[in-house]
Amino acid sequence: AAAATVTGLTPSTEYQFTLFYMSASRGSVDTWTPAEAGSATTVSSAADLKANMIAGGDIYLTLAGSPYEISDIEPLGSIKPTSSVKLMGEIGADGSTPVVVGKIELTSDLASGSSMYFEGITFDGGAANSRVIEHTSGTLEVESIKFVNCTITNFLAGLFYGNANDVIHVGDFTFDSCDIFGILGSGGDAFDVRKTTEIDALTFTNNTIYDGIRTMFRIDASDAIKVGSVDFENNTVKNIATMDDGNNRGFFAFRVPTEMTLKKNISLKECPSSRRSRLPRPDSRSLTPTLATTPREDSSSWTQVQPPQPRRPEPPSGGSSTWRRMRTSHRESSHRPTPGTSRMQASSQERSRTPA
């Protein structure tokens, strides 16, 4: 097999590589360049990962120690940071990333003004942990929480839980270019806010989310819950919030006012027989958000069932000179590349970079 080396690429950047034969594109693939370790502490064991995440700082997680089984050294499989954390994972030649089995817990131990940043990590709930990050205690001021180019899978409920009596305020909460799948949908909802939680900006962009999840966003009604804006853009979703469960509130179950932008999203297999998959689900408790992007009139449905497309006509029995000429013309008009060499072109998407 042929190989090509592309130099001069920027760390922590998504690129699209396209293979050409002469002027004809032969396919493309999106991939990320690894984060730059720099002066970050290199970690290769679960014990060191826990210790460094508790202390805070920049951490570079190697593939050599994967999987990092936090439950082996912590009964509940949770890590409770005390300061800002920037956790970056090594990316293998096959695109693999370090696997962390466990969850992150935000408690009263976390310093005010801290931020959480995760890039190139596979978070695995081990079919035992509820969500990848939870607020369990303490009045907290968190500057930002960001998951970039991460995989999140095998959690009971999903992504975030805000159910503490103390207030947590998050400036920016972002999931960018993540693969989120295999969320079991038991015992809770994916992004689940039930008590005193304030989020200025909630952003989901460039993610692939599929197979699982009970309710994608559950934001309960309370004067103590505030969500400034929601940007759900350029995501692909499949078979989400479709399970036949009385607690399934659909895709967006917001019970507090917010402004929402829905843009350039693709949905697949969102028409279950239970008819529970909805954009907002129309019930007496869910609000219809003020939409920054005007929806169709039937926006309560996440997808629109397309009418059957007309089938291509079959040739008459015994053949037809007209039909044969159409097929011949189509065949002769198809592109036939001339002999030459292949080339590969890379273009940067530059959709997400590691913060300074």
mmCIF file of C-alpha atoms in Angstrom:
data_model
loop_
_atom_site.group_PDB
_atom_site.id
_atom_site.type_symbol
_atom_site.label_atom_id
_atom_site.label_comp_id
_atom_site.label_asym_id
_atom_site.label_seq_id
_atom_site.Cartn_x
_atom_site.Cartn_y
_atom_site.Cartn_z
ATOM 1 C CA ALA A 1 0.000 0.000 0.000
ATOM 2 C CA ALA A 2 1.160 3.514 -0.731
ATOM 3 C CA ALA A 3 1.791 6.040 2.027
ATOM 4 C CA ALA A 4 2.252 9.789 2.209
ATOM 5 C CA THR A 5 3.717 12.012 4.909
ATOM 6 C CA VAL A 6 2.156 15.430 5.360
ATOM 7 C CA THR A 7 4.223 17.950 7.287
ATOM 8 C CA GLY A 8 3.633 21.422 8.668
ATOM 9 C CA LEU A 9 0.290 20.641 10.307
ATOM 10 C CA THR A 10 -0.950 22.457 13.392
ATOM 11 C CA PRO A 11 -1.518 20.476 16.611
ATOM 12 C CA SER A 12 -5.089 20.044 17.920
ATOM 13 C CA THR A 13 -6.647 20.791 14.542
ATOM 14 C CA GLU A 14 -9.089 18.859 12.396
ATOM 15 C CA TYR A 15 -7.968 18.314 8.800
ATOM 16 C CA GLN A 16 -9.674 16.801 5.809
ATOM 17 C CA PHE A 17 -7.427 14.670 3.600
ATOM 18 C CA THR A 18 -8.576 14.083 0.034
ATOM 19 C CA LEU A 19 -7.019 11.583 -2.348
ATOM 20 C CA PHE A 20 -6.966 12.568 -6.026
ATOM 21 C CA TYR A 21 -6.258 10.621 -9.202
ATOM 22 C CA MET A 22 -5.396 13.339 -11.657
ATOM 23 C CA SER A 23 -8.277 15.819 -11.197
ATOM 24 C CA ALA A 24 -10.774 13.287 -9.835
ATOM 25 C CA SER A 25 -11.402 12.996 -6.097
ATOM 26 C CA ARG A 26 -11.187 9.381 -4.902
ATOM 27 C CA GLY A 27 -12.424 9.968 -1.357
ATOM 28 C CA SER A 28 -11.607 11.920 1.759
ATOM 29 C CA VAL A 29 -11.259 11.399 5.482
ATOM 30 C CA ASP A 30 -11.368 13.784 8.451
ATOM 31 C CA THR A 31 -8.821 13.383 11.191
ATOM 32 C CA TRP A 32 -7.316 15.329 14.057
ATOM 33 C CA THR A 33 -3.687 16.107 14.713
ATOM 34 C CA PRO A 34 -2.559 15.176 18.236
ATOM 35 C CA ALA A 35 -2.356 17.735 20.998
ATOM 36 C CA GLU A 36 1.105 19.061 21.709
ATOM 37 C CA ALA A 37 2.363 17.738 25.033
ATOM 38 C CA GLY A 38 4.642 20.709 25.654
ATOM 39 C CA SER A 39 5.369 21.036 29.362
ATOM 40 C CA ALA A 40 2.401 18.896 30.412
ATOM 41 C CA THR A 41 2.998 16.068 32.884
ATOM 42 C CA THR A 42 3.150 12.724 31.037
ATOM 43 C CA VAL A 43 1.024 10.062 32.745
ATOM 44 C CA SER A 44 0.910 6.303 32.096
ATOM 45 C CA SER A 45 -0.896 4.814 35.123
ATOM 46 C CA ALA A 46 -4.344 5.153 36.677
ATOM 47 C CA ALA A 47 -2.861 6.128 40.051
ATOM 48 C CA ASP A 48 -0.822 8.946 38.508
ATOM 49 C CA LEU A 49 -3.811 10.092 36.454
ATOM 50 C CA LYS A 50 -5.972 10.360 39.566
ATOM 51 C CA ALA A 51 -3.262 12.170 41.542
ATOM 52 C CA ASN A 52 -2.524 14.677 38.790
ATOM 53 C CA MET A 53 -6.177 15.383 38.019
ATOM 54 C CA ILE A 54 -6.881 16.012 41.690
ATOM 55 C CA ALA A 55 -3.948 18.412 41.889
ATOM 56 C CA GLY A 56 -4.799 20.086 38.568
ATOM 57 C CA GLY A 57 -2.563 21.252 35.740
ATOM 58 C CA ASP A 58 -1.721 20.114 32.216
ATOM 59 C CA ILE A 59 -1.639 16.335 31.728
ATOM 60 C CA TYR A 60 -0.624 14.284 28.685
ATOM 61 C CA LEU A 61 -2.088 10.792 28.803
ATOM 62 C CA THR A 62 -0.246 8.052 26.911
ATOM 63 C CA LEU A 63 -1.676 5.051 25.108
ATOM 64 C CA ALA A 64 0.756 2.794 26.962
ATOM 65 C CA GLY A 65 -1.276 2.891 30.190
ATOM 66 C CA SER A 66 -4.688 2.503 28.554
ATOM 67 C CA PRO A 67 -7.252 1.582 29.764
ATOM 68 C CA TYR A 68 -7.043 3.708 32.914
ATOM 69 C CA GLU A 69 -9.388 1.931 35.326
ATOM 70 C CA ILE A 70 -10.201 4.539 37.961
ATOM 71 C CA SER A 71 -12.553 2.133 39.747
ATOM 72 C CA ASP A 72 -9.548 -0.061 40.544
ATOM 73 C CA ILE A 73 -8.135 2.673 42.813
ATOM 74 C CA GLU A 74 -11.324 4.573 43.707
ATOM 75 C CA PRO A 75 -14.441 2.661 44.839
ATOM 76 C CA LEU A 76 -16.906 4.883 42.937
ATOM 77 C CA GLY A 77 -14.603 5.388 39.969
ATOM 78 C CA SER A 78 -14.686 9.168 40.315
ATOM 79 C CA ILE A 79 -11.970 11.841 40.223
ATOM 80 C CA LYS A 80 -12.512 15.082 42.152
ATOM 81 C CA PRO A 81 -10.256 17.892 40.847
ATOM 82 C CA THR A 82 -9.249 20.761 43.130
ATOM 83 C CA SER A 83 -8.020 23.092 40.393
ATOM 84 C CA SER A 84 -8.089 23.612 36.620
ATOM 85 C CA VAL A 85 -7.405 20.506 34.525
ATOM 86 C CA LYS A 86 -6.267 20.263 30.916
ATOM 87 C CA LEU A 87 -6.172 16.575 29.971
ATOM 88 C CA MET A 88 -4.846 15.683 26.510
ATOM 89 C CA GLY A 89 -4.516 12.205 25.039
ATOM 90 C CA GLU A 90 -1.960 10.652 22.744
ATOM 91 C CA ILE A 91 -3.464 9.683 19.389
ATOM 92 C CA GLY A 92 -2.242 6.465 17.766
ATOM 93 C CA ALA A 93 -1.565 5.952 14.075
ATOM 94 C CA ASP A 94 -4.926 4.160 13.846
ATOM 95 C CA GLY A 95 -6.741 7.056 15.522
ATOM 96 C CA SER A 96 -7.054 5.328 18.901
ATOM 97 C CA THR A 97 -7.036 7.427 22.067
ATOM 98 C CA PRO A 98 -6.412 6.592 25.748
ATOM 99 C CA VAL A 99 -9.425 5.096 27.523
ATOM 100 C CA VAL A 100 -10.424 6.419 30.942
ATOM 101 C CA VAL A 101 -12.957 4.248 32.770
ATOM 102 C CA GLY A 102 -14.629 6.440 35.368
ATOM 103 C CA LYS A 103 -16.135 9.898 35.801
ATOM 104 C CA ILE A 104 -15.257 13.442 36.902
ATOM 105 C CA GLU A 105 -16.941 14.852 39.987
ATOM 106 C CA LEU A 106 -17.107 18.585 40.711
ATOM 107 C CA THR A 107 -17.237 19.189 44.465
ATOM 108 C CA SER A 108 -16.611 21.872 47.072
ATOM 109 C CA ASP A 109 -12.896 21.023 46.751
ATOM 110 C CA LEU A 110 -12.700 22.745 43.338
ATOM 111 C CA ALA A 111 -11.129 26.222 43.407
ATOM 112 C CA SER A 112 -13.238 29.133 42.192
ATOM 113 C CA GLY A 113 -12.610 30.144 38.574
ATOM 114 C CA SER A 114 -11.294 26.729 37.537
ATOM 115 C CA SER A 115 -11.788 25.277 34.055
ATOM 116 C CA MET A 116 -11.948 21.726 32.709
ATOM 117 C CA TYR A 117 -10.555 20.888 29.250
ATOM 118 C CA PHE A 118 -10.414 17.394 27.722
ATOM 119 C CA GLU A 119 -9.070 16.507 24.279
ATOM 120 C CA GLY A 120 -8.384 13.190 22.566
ATOM 121 C CA ILE A 121 -9.703 11.006 25.396
ATOM 122 C CA THR A 122 -12.132 8.081 25.331
ATOM 123 C CA PHE A 123 -14.348 8.244 28.422
ATOM 124 C CA ASP A 124 -15.940 4.876 29.202
ATOM 125 C CA GLY A 125 -18.557 4.632 31.914
ATOM 126 C CA GLY A 126 -17.968 0.923 32.358
ATOM 127 C CA ALA A 127 -21.764 0.433 32.302
ATOM 128 C CA ALA A 128 -21.685 1.567 35.947
ATOM 129 C CA ASN A 129 -21.048 5.323 36.084
ATOM 130 C CA SER A 130 -23.952 7.652 35.478
ATOM 131 C CA ARG A 131 -22.406 10.545 33.499
ATOM 132 C CA VAL A 132 -18.962 11.675 32.424
ATOM 133 C CA ILE A 133 -19.067 14.809 34.633
ATOM 134 C CA GLU A 134 -21.285 15.640 37.609
ATOM 135 C CA HIS A 135 -21.731 18.434 40.147
ATOM 136 C CA THR A 136 -22.289 16.839 43.532
ATOM 137 C CA SER A 137 -21.475 19.513 46.139
ATOM 138 C CA GLY A 138 -20.188 23.014 46.734
ATOM 139 C CA THR A 139 -21.052 26.475 45.435
ATOM 140 C CA LEU A 140 -18.838 26.575 42.349
ATOM 141 C CA GLU A 141 -17.741 29.163 39.820
ATOM 142 C CA VAL A 142 -16.389 27.309 36.766
ATOM 143 C CA GLU A 143 -15.011 29.321 33.871
ATOM 144 C CA SER A 144 -15.505 26.610 31.244
ATOM 145 C CA ILE A 145 -15.967 22.890 30.647
ATOM 146 C CA LYS A 146 -14.898 21.642 27.218
ATOM 147 C CA PHE A 147 -14.734 18.214 25.585
ATOM 148 C CA VAL A 148 -12.939 18.331 22.219
ATOM 149 C CA ASN A 149 -12.374 15.336 19.905
ATOM 150 C CA CYS A 150 -13.359 12.939 22.687
ATOM 151 C CA THR A 151 -15.317 9.687 22.713
ATOM 152 C CA ILE A 152 -17.998 9.268 25.385
ATOM 153 C CA THR A 153 -19.579 5.839 25.677
ATOM 154 C CA ASN A 154 -21.014 3.137 27.941
ATOM 155 C CA PHE A 155 -22.417 5.485 30.610
ATOM 156 C CA LEU A 156 -25.762 4.768 32.227
ATOM 157 C CA ALA A 157 -27.171 8.218 31.462
ATOM 158 C CA GLY A 158 -24.646 10.283 29.569
ATOM 159 C CA LEU A 159 -22.952 13.643 29.849
ATOM 160 C CA PHE A 160 -23.677 15.968 32.794
ATOM 161 C CA TYR A 161 -25.704 15.930 36.006
ATOM 162 C CA GLY A 162 -26.599 19.012 38.033
ATOM 163 C CA ASN A 163 -28.611 17.901 41.050
ATOM 164 C CA ALA A 164 -26.818 19.420 44.041
ATOM 165 C CA ASN A 165 -28.390 21.926 46.421
ATOM 166 C CA ASP A 166 -25.433 24.295 45.964
ATOM 167 C CA VAL A 167 -25.208 26.597 42.953
ATOM 168 C CA ILE A 168 -22.786 25.853 40.131
ATOM 169 C CA HIS A 169 -22.190 28.568 37.549
ATOM 170 C CA VAL A 170 -20.466 27.557 34.281
ATOM 171 C CA GLY A 171 -19.455 30.168 31.717
ATOM 172 C CA ASP A 172 -19.042 27.998 28.602
ATOM 173 C CA PHE A 173 -20.040 24.332 28.437
ATOM 174 C CA THR A 174 -18.930 22.802 25.128
ATOM 175 C CA PHE A 175 -18.904 19.451 23.346
ATOM 176 C CA ASP A 176 -17.020 19.825 20.052
ATOM 177 C CA SER A 177 -16.213 17.094 17.515
ATOM 178 C CA CYS A 178 -17.022 14.262 19.918
ATOM 179 C CA ASP A 179 -18.346 10.742 19.259
ATOM 180 C CA ILE A 180 -21.114 10.036 21.774
ATOM 181 C CA PHE A 181 -22.700 6.597 21.535
ATOM 182 C CA GLY A 182 -23.797 3.523 23.434
ATOM 183 C CA ILE A 183 -25.358 5.542 26.282
ATOM 184 C CA LEU A 184 -27.574 3.016 28.050
ATOM 185 C CA GLY A 185 -30.358 5.451 28.946
ATOM 186 C CA SER A 186 -31.049 3.953 32.360
ATOM 187 C CA GLY A 187 -31.391 5.942 35.563
ATOM 188 C CA GLY A 188 -31.367 9.409 34.048
ATOM 189 C CA ASP A 189 -31.020 11.666 31.055
ATOM 190 C CA ALA A 190 -27.934 12.718 29.092
ATOM 191 C CA PHE A 191 -27.552 16.431 29.858
ATOM 192 C CA ASP A 192 -29.616 16.519 33.041
ATOM 193 C CA VAL A 193 -30.120 19.659 35.160
ATOM 194 C CA ARG A 194 -32.563 19.365 38.055
ATOM 195 C CA LYS A 195 -31.319 21.860 40.652
ATOM 196 C CA THR A 196 -29.369 25.093 41.108
ATOM 197 C CA THR A 197 -27.321 25.282 37.892
ATOM 198 C CA GLU A 198 -26.440 28.310 35.773
ATOM 199 C CA ILE A 199 -24.851 27.981 32.312
ATOM 200 C CA ASP A 200 -24.143 31.049 30.203
ATOM 201 C CA ALA A 201 -23.575 29.255 26.890
ATOM 202 C CA LEU A 202 -24.172 25.574 26.078
ATOM 203 C CA THR A 203 -22.613 24.491 22.775
ATOM 204 C CA PHE A 204 -22.841 21.197 20.868
ATOM 205 C CA THR A 205 -21.060 21.397 17.524
ATOM 206 C CA ASN A 206 -19.607 18.917 15.001
ATOM 207 C CA ASN A 207 -20.567 15.887 17.125
ATOM 208 C CA THR A 208 -21.763 12.425 16.112
ATOM 209 C CA ILE A 209 -24.351 11.143 18.607
ATOM 210 C CA TYR A 210 -25.986 7.761 18.139
ATOM 211 C CA ASP A 211 -27.660 4.683 19.619
ATOM 212 C CA GLY A 212 -28.958 5.259 23.119
ATOM 213 C CA ILE A 213 -29.903 8.078 25.517
ATOM 214 C CA ARG A 214 -33.298 8.482 27.146
ATOM 215 C CA THR A 215 -33.757 12.284 26.971
ATOM 216 C CA MET A 216 -30.949 14.271 25.353
ATOM 217 C CA PHE A 217 -31.459 17.552 27.254
ATOM 218 C CA ARG A 218 -33.535 17.669 30.434
ATOM 219 C CA ILE A 219 -33.569 21.118 32.042
ATOM 220 C CA ASP A 220 -36.104 21.251 34.870
ATOM 221 C CA ALA A 221 -38.266 24.203 35.874
ATOM 222 C CA SER A 222 -36.745 26.280 38.672
ATOM 223 C CA ASP A 223 -35.908 29.925 39.326
ATOM 224 C CA ALA A 224 -32.457 28.646 40.332
ATOM 225 C CA ILE A 225 -31.796 27.099 36.890
ATOM 226 C CA LYS A 226 -30.616 29.392 34.093
ATOM 227 C CA VAL A 227 -29.376 28.541 30.597
ATOM 228 C CA GLY A 228 -28.428 31.631 28.612
ATOM 229 C CA SER A 229 -28.125 30.156 25.124
ATOM 230 C CA VAL A 230 -27.983 26.782 23.397
ATOM 231 C CA ASP A 231 -26.136 26.300 20.107
ATOM 232 C CA PHE A 232 -26.737 22.903 18.504
ATOM 233 C CA GLU A 233 -24.992 23.044 15.141
ATOM 234 C CA ASN A 234 -23.481 20.719 12.531
ATOM 235 C CA ASN A 235 -24.223 17.525 14.463
ATOM 236 C CA THR A 236 -25.202 14.096 13.162
ATOM 237 C CA VAL A 237 -27.621 12.130 15.355
ATOM 238 C CA LYS A 238 -29.082 8.658 14.946
ATOM 239 C CA ASN A 239 -31.497 6.656 17.067
ATOM 240 C CA ILE A 240 -31.412 9.096 20.008
ATOM 241 C CA ALA A 241 -34.204 9.544 22.587
ATOM 242 C CA THR A 242 -36.290 6.895 20.871
ATOM 243 C CA MET A 243 -36.722 4.353 23.671
ATOM 244 C CA ASP A 244 -40.245 3.538 24.782
ATOM 245 C CA ASP A 245 -39.913 4.820 28.342
ATOM 246 C CA GLY A 246 -42.390 7.024 30.221
ATOM 247 C CA ASN A 247 -39.443 9.178 31.381
ATOM 248 C CA ASN A 248 -38.303 9.822 27.813
ATOM 249 C CA ARG A 249 -39.031 13.522 27.300
ATOM 250 C CA GLY A 250 -37.653 13.686 23.781
ATOM 251 C CA PHE A 251 -34.647 15.575 22.505
ATOM 252 C CA PHE A 252 -35.038 19.014 24.070
ATOM 253 C CA ALA A 253 -37.006 19.041 27.334
ATOM 254 C CA PHE A 254 -36.379 22.613 28.475
ATOM 255 C CA ARG A 255 -38.601 23.928 31.266
ATOM 256 C CA VAL A 256 -36.763 27.233 31.597
ATOM 257 C CA PRO A 257 -36.601 29.974 28.967
ATOM 258 C CA THR A 258 -33.526 29.990 26.747
ATOM 259 C CA GLU A 259 -32.465 30.978 23.253
ATOM 260 C CA MET A 260 -31.615 28.096 20.961
ATOM 261 C CA THR A 261 -29.857 27.892 17.604
ATOM 262 C CA LEU A 262 -30.429 24.748 15.524
ATOM 263 C CA LYS A 263 -28.388 24.719 12.340
ATOM 264 C CA LYS A 264 -27.016 22.233 9.779
ATOM 265 C CA ASN A 265 -27.886 19.075 11.730
ATOM 266 C CA ILE A 266 -28.600 15.659 10.215
ATOM 267 C CA SER A 267 -30.857 13.119 11.909
ATOM 268 C CA LEU A 268 -31.369 9.446 11.100
ATOM 269 C CA LYS A 269 -33.748 6.802 12.451
ATOM 270 C CA GLU A 270 -35.617 9.231 14.687
ATOM 271 C CA CYS A 271 -39.103 7.866 13.922
ATOM 272 C CA PRO A 272 -39.705 5.086 16.468
ATOM 273 C CA SER A 273 -43.050 3.351 16.783
ATOM 274 C CA SER A 274 -43.342 4.861 20.288
ATOM 275 C CA ARG A 275 -43.295 8.354 18.687
ATOM 276 C CA ARG A 276 -41.300 9.689 21.644
ATOM 277 C CA SER A 277 -38.544 11.329 19.605
ATOM 278 C CA ARG A 278 -39.414 15.017 19.471
ATOM 279 C CA LEU A 279 -37.583 18.314 19.164
ATOM 280 C CA PRO A 280 -39.283 19.719 21.963
ATOM 281 C CA ARG A 281 -41.744 17.138 23.144
ATOM 282 C CA PRO A 282 -45.168 18.783 23.395
ATOM 283 C CA ASP A 283 -46.340 18.333 26.967
ATOM 284 C CA SER A 284 -47.643 20.578 29.708
ATOM 285 C CA ARG A 285 -44.275 20.912 31.426
ATOM 286 C CA SER A 286 -41.817 21.521 28.561
ATOM 287 C CA LEU A 287 -41.378 24.972 27.068
ATOM 288 C CA THR A 288 -40.835 25.726 23.410
ATOM 289 C CA PRO A 289 -37.610 27.768 23.370
ATOM 290 C CA THR A 290 -37.216 31.034 21.525
ATOM 291 C CA LEU A 291 -35.474 29.791 18.391
ATOM 292 C CA ALA A 292 -32.722 31.899 16.852
ATOM 293 C CA THR A 293 -33.217 29.836 13.665
ATOM 294 C CA THR A 294 -36.832 29.768 12.503
ATOM 295 C CA PRO A 295 -38.069 26.167 12.273
ATOM 296 C CA ARG A 296 -40.583 24.549 9.986
ATOM 297 C CA GLU A 297 -44.188 24.658 11.140
ATOM 298 C CA ASP A 298 -43.896 21.025 12.225
ATOM 299 C CA SER A 299 -40.804 21.647 14.345
ATOM 300 C CA SER A 300 -42.215 19.621 17.235
ATOM 301 C CA SER A 301 -41.064 16.576 15.276
ATOM 302 C CA TRP A 302 -37.330 15.966 15.130
ATOM 303 C CA THR A 303 -37.555 14.501 11.656
ATOM 304 C CA GLN A 304 -39.913 14.715 8.758
ATOM 305 C CA VAL A 305 -40.927 11.502 7.055
ATOM 306 C CA GLN A 306 -40.179 11.911 3.371
ATOM 307 C CA PRO A 307 -42.736 10.659 0.849
ATOM 308 C CA PRO A 308 -41.700 7.618 -1.194
ATOM 309 C CA GLN A 309 -39.522 8.513 -4.144
ATOM 310 C CA PRO A 310 -40.685 7.347 -7.593
ATOM 311 C CA ARG A 311 -38.965 4.197 -8.706
ATOM 312 C CA ARG A 312 -36.782 4.205 -11.759
ATOM 313 C CA PRO A 313 -38.887 2.922 -14.675
ATOM 314 C CA GLU A 314 -38.283 -0.595 -15.819
ATOM 315 C CA PRO A 315 -37.610 -1.216 -19.554
ATOM 316 C CA PRO A 316 -40.575 -2.532 -21.480
ATOM 317 C CA SER A 317 -40.727 -6.249 -22.077
ATOM 318 C CA GLY A 318 -38.837 -7.261 -25.187
ATOM 319 C CA GLY A 319 -36.442 -4.323 -24.891
ATOM 320 C CA SER A 320 -36.570 -0.805 -26.238
ATOM 321 C CA SER A 321 -34.177 0.995 -28.517
ATOM 322 C CA THR A 322 -34.909 4.228 -26.636
ATOM 323 C CA TRP A 323 -34.104 2.596 -23.286
ATOM 324 C CA ARG A 324 -30.923 1.052 -24.671
ATOM 325 C CA ARG A 325 -29.772 4.382 -26.066
ATOM 326 C CA MET A 326 -30.370 6.083 -22.700
ATOM 327 C CA ARG A 327 -28.299 3.480 -20.897
ATOM 328 C CA THR A 328 -25.543 3.624 -23.517
ATOM 329 C CA SER A 329 -25.452 7.393 -23.390
ATOM 330 C CA HIS A 330 -25.182 7.327 -19.591
ATOM 331 C CA ARG A 331 -22.405 4.741 -19.717
ATOM 332 C CA GLU A 332 -20.428 6.635 -22.324
ATOM 333 C CA SER A 333 -20.694 9.903 -20.416
ATOM 334 C CA SER A 334 -19.143 8.482 -17.256
ATOM 335 C CA HIS A 335 -15.682 9.711 -16.350
ATOM 336 C CA ARG A 336 -12.739 7.607 -17.475
ATOM 337 C CA PRO A 337 -9.484 8.801 -15.907
ATOM 338 C CA THR A 338 -6.409 8.872 -18.046
ATOM 339 C CA PRO A 339 -3.203 7.228 -16.877
ATOM 340 C CA GLY A 340 -1.312 9.277 -14.337
ATOM 341 C CA THR A 341 -0.345 9.502 -10.683
ATOM 342 C CA SER A 342 -2.409 9.924 -7.553
ATOM 343 C CA ARG A 343 -2.043 12.884 -5.256
ATOM 344 C CA MET A 344 -3.338 13.754 -1.811
ATOM 345 C CA GLN A 345 -4.476 17.147 -0.659
ATOM 346 C CA ALA A 346 -5.030 18.262 2.922
ATOM 347 C CA SER A 347 -7.217 21.133 3.965
ATOM 348 C CA SER A 348 -7.585 22.372 7.525
ATOM 349 C CA GLN A 349 -11.089 22.583 8.949
ATOM 350 C CA GLU A 350 -9.686 24.608 11.859
ATOM 351 C CA ARG A 351 -12.840 24.057 13.846
ATOM 352 C CA SER A 352 -11.259 23.581 17.211
ATOM 353 C CA ARG A 353 -7.912 24.240 18.780
ATOM 354 C CA THR A 354 -6.375 23.705 22.162
ATOM 355 C CA PRO A 355 -6.756 26.916 24.177
ATOM 356 C CA ALA A 356 -3.636 28.797 25.099
#
